[in-house]
């Protein structure tokens, strides 16, 4: 399983998160989706993962900030 930080990378074709990969996989090695057999370079897969992570992290970060603001404003009542 390839991970960026704590977010799983999904196959851009089918959404699978398990990939076949060589031992000590490098950025210019190809990894293959376990489900649809889509192949891409690890470097490309990482790019995809970063984009996917942004989509997940941004809404979560917004929620955190909203909660912090709510707490901060409570003190002003
Ligand atoms: Zn796939």
PDB file of C-alpha atoms and ligand atoms in Angstrom:
ATOM      1  CA  UNK A   1       0.000   0.000   0.000  1.00  0.00           C
ATOM      2  CA  UNK A   2       1.367   3.390  -0.981  1.00  0.00           C
ATOM      3  CA  UNK A   3       0.592   6.290   1.294  1.00  0.00           C
ATOM      4  CA  UNK A   4       1.222   9.995   1.342  1.00  0.00           C
ATOM      5  CA  UNK A   5       1.171  11.101   4.963  1.00  0.00           C
ATOM      6  CA  UNK A   6      -1.915   9.320   6.285  1.00  0.00           C
ATOM      7  CA  UNK A   7      -4.024   9.494   3.127  1.00  0.00           C
ATOM      8  CA  UNK A   8      -4.365   6.466   0.874  1.00  0.00           C
ATOM      9  CA  UNK A   9      -3.799   7.051  -2.812  1.00  0.00           C
ATOM     10  CA  UNK A  10      -6.632   5.850  -4.989  1.00  0.00           C
ATOM     11  CA  UNK A  11      -6.228   4.480  -8.494  1.00  0.00           C
ATOM     12  CA  UNK A  12      -7.263   7.285 -10.880  1.00  0.00           C
ATOM     13  CA  UNK A  13      -9.080   4.717 -13.004  1.00  0.00           C
ATOM     14  CA  UNK A  14     -11.082   2.698 -10.483  1.00  0.00           C
ATOM     15  CA  UNK A  15     -10.471   4.034  -6.976  1.00  0.00           C
ATOM     16  CA  UNK A  16      -8.600   0.958  -5.740  1.00  0.00           C
ATOM     17  CA  UNK A  17      -6.052   1.699  -3.012  1.00  0.00           C
ATOM     18  CA  UNK A  18      -3.898  -1.430  -3.360  1.00  0.00           C
ATOM     19  CA  UNK A  19      -1.055  -1.370  -5.880  1.00  0.00           C
ATOM     20  CA  UNK A  20       1.496  -3.930  -6.977  1.00  0.00           C
ATOM     21  CA  UNK A  21       4.930  -2.457  -6.476  1.00  0.00           C
ATOM     22  CA  UNK A  22       8.530  -3.632  -6.529  1.00  0.00           C
ATOM     23  CA  UNK A  23      10.481  -3.767  -3.264  1.00  0.00           C
ATOM     24  CA  UNK A  24      12.125  -0.437  -2.489  1.00  0.00           C
ATOM     25  CA  UNK A  25       9.951   1.229  -5.099  1.00  0.00           C
ATOM     26  CA  UNK A  26      11.475   4.366  -6.596  1.00  0.00           C
ATOM     27  CA  UNK A  27       9.791   7.382  -8.172  1.00  0.00           C
ATOM     28  CA  UNK A  28      10.562   6.160 -11.712  1.00  0.00           C
ATOM     29  CA  UNK A  29       9.324   2.616 -11.083  1.00  0.00           C
ATOM     30  CA  UNK A  30       5.935   1.558 -12.369  1.00  0.00           C
ATOM     31  CA  UNK A  31       3.267   0.452  -9.958  1.00  0.00           C
ATOM     32  CA  UNK A  32       0.179  -1.443 -11.054  1.00  0.00           C
ATOM     33  CA  UNK A  33      -3.339  -1.178  -9.722  1.00  0.00           C
ATOM     34  CA  UNK A  34      -4.408  -4.477  -8.145  1.00  0.00           C
ATOM     35  CA  UNK A  35      -7.933  -4.080  -9.474  1.00  0.00           C
ATOM     36  CA  UNK A  36      -7.891  -2.696 -13.030  1.00  0.00           C
ATOM     37  CA  UNK A  37      -4.167  -3.295 -13.772  1.00  0.00           C
ATOM     38  CA  UNK A  38      -3.683   0.364 -14.651  1.00  0.00           C
ATOM     39  CA  UNK A  39       0.046   1.141 -14.576  1.00  0.00           C
ATOM     40  CA  UNK A  40       1.679   4.430 -13.732  1.00  0.00           C
ATOM     41  CA  UNK A  41       4.986   5.706 -12.424  1.00  0.00           C
ATOM     42  CA  UNK A  42       5.218   6.114  -8.687  1.00  0.00           C
ATOM     43  CA  UNK A  43       6.068   9.796  -9.195  1.00  0.00           C
ATOM     44  CA  UNK A  44       2.801  10.270 -11.122  1.00  0.00           C
ATOM     45  CA  UNK A  45       0.865   8.278  -8.573  1.00  0.00           C
ATOM     46  CA  UNK A  46       2.234  10.509  -5.833  1.00  0.00           C
ATOM     47  CA  UNK A  47       1.051  13.596  -7.757  1.00  0.00           C
ATOM     48  CA  UNK A  48      -2.412  12.053  -7.946  1.00  0.00           C
ATOM     49  CA  UNK A  49      -2.225  11.284  -4.245  1.00  0.00           C
ATOM     50  CA  UNK A  50      -1.332  14.866  -3.406  1.00  0.00           C
ATOM     51  CA  UNK A  51      -4.337  16.123  -5.379  1.00  0.00           C
ATOM     52  CA  UNK A  52      -6.587  13.584  -3.666  1.00  0.00           C
ATOM     53  CA  UNK A  53      -5.169  14.506  -0.270  1.00  0.00           C
ATOM     54  CA  UNK A  54      -5.918  18.189  -0.892  1.00  0.00           C
ATOM     55  CA  UNK A  55      -9.551  17.372  -1.605  1.00  0.00           C
ATOM     56  CA  UNK A  56      -9.823  15.463   1.665  1.00  0.00           C
ATOM     57  CA  UNK A  57      -7.726  17.734   3.838  1.00  0.00           C
ATOM     58  CA  UNK A  58      -9.213  21.081   2.828  1.00  0.00           C
ATOM     59  CA  UNK A  59     -12.816  20.381   3.925  1.00  0.00           C
ATOM     60  CA  UNK A  60     -11.501  18.841   7.158  1.00  0.00           C
ATOM     61  CA  UNK A  61      -9.245  21.818   7.804  1.00  0.00           C
ATOM     62  CA  UNK A  62     -12.184  24.165   7.228  1.00  0.00           C
ATOM     63  CA  UNK A  63     -14.207  22.290   9.844  1.00  0.00           C
ATOM     64  CA  UNK A  64     -11.332  22.547  12.303  1.00  0.00           C
ATOM     65  CA  UNK A  65     -10.992  26.275  11.720  1.00  0.00           C
ATOM     66  CA  UNK A  66     -14.744  26.794  12.116  1.00  0.00           C
ATOM     67  CA  UNK A  67     -14.696  24.903  15.399  1.00  0.00           C
ATOM     68  CA  UNK A  68     -11.741  26.938  16.626  1.00  0.00           C
ATOM     69  CA  UNK A  69     -13.496  30.176  15.697  1.00  0.00           C
ATOM     70  CA  UNK A  70     -16.685  29.090  17.456  1.00  0.00           C
ATOM     71  CA  UNK A  71     -14.722  28.347  20.607  1.00  0.00           C
ATOM     72  CA  UNK A  72     -12.812  31.615  20.352  1.00  0.00           C
ATOM     73  CA  UNK A  73     -16.004  33.654  19.957  1.00  0.00           C
ATOM     74  CA  UNK A  74     -17.677  31.964  22.922  1.00  0.00           C
ATOM     75  CA  UNK A  75     -15.240  33.790  25.182  1.00  0.00           C
ATOM     76  CA  UNK A  76     -16.517  37.172  23.976  1.00  0.00           C
ATOM     77  CA  UNK A  77     -20.125  36.731  25.103  1.00  0.00           C
TER      78      UNK A  77
HETATM   79 ZN1  LIG B   1      -7.467   0.650 -10.813  1.00  0.00          ZN
END
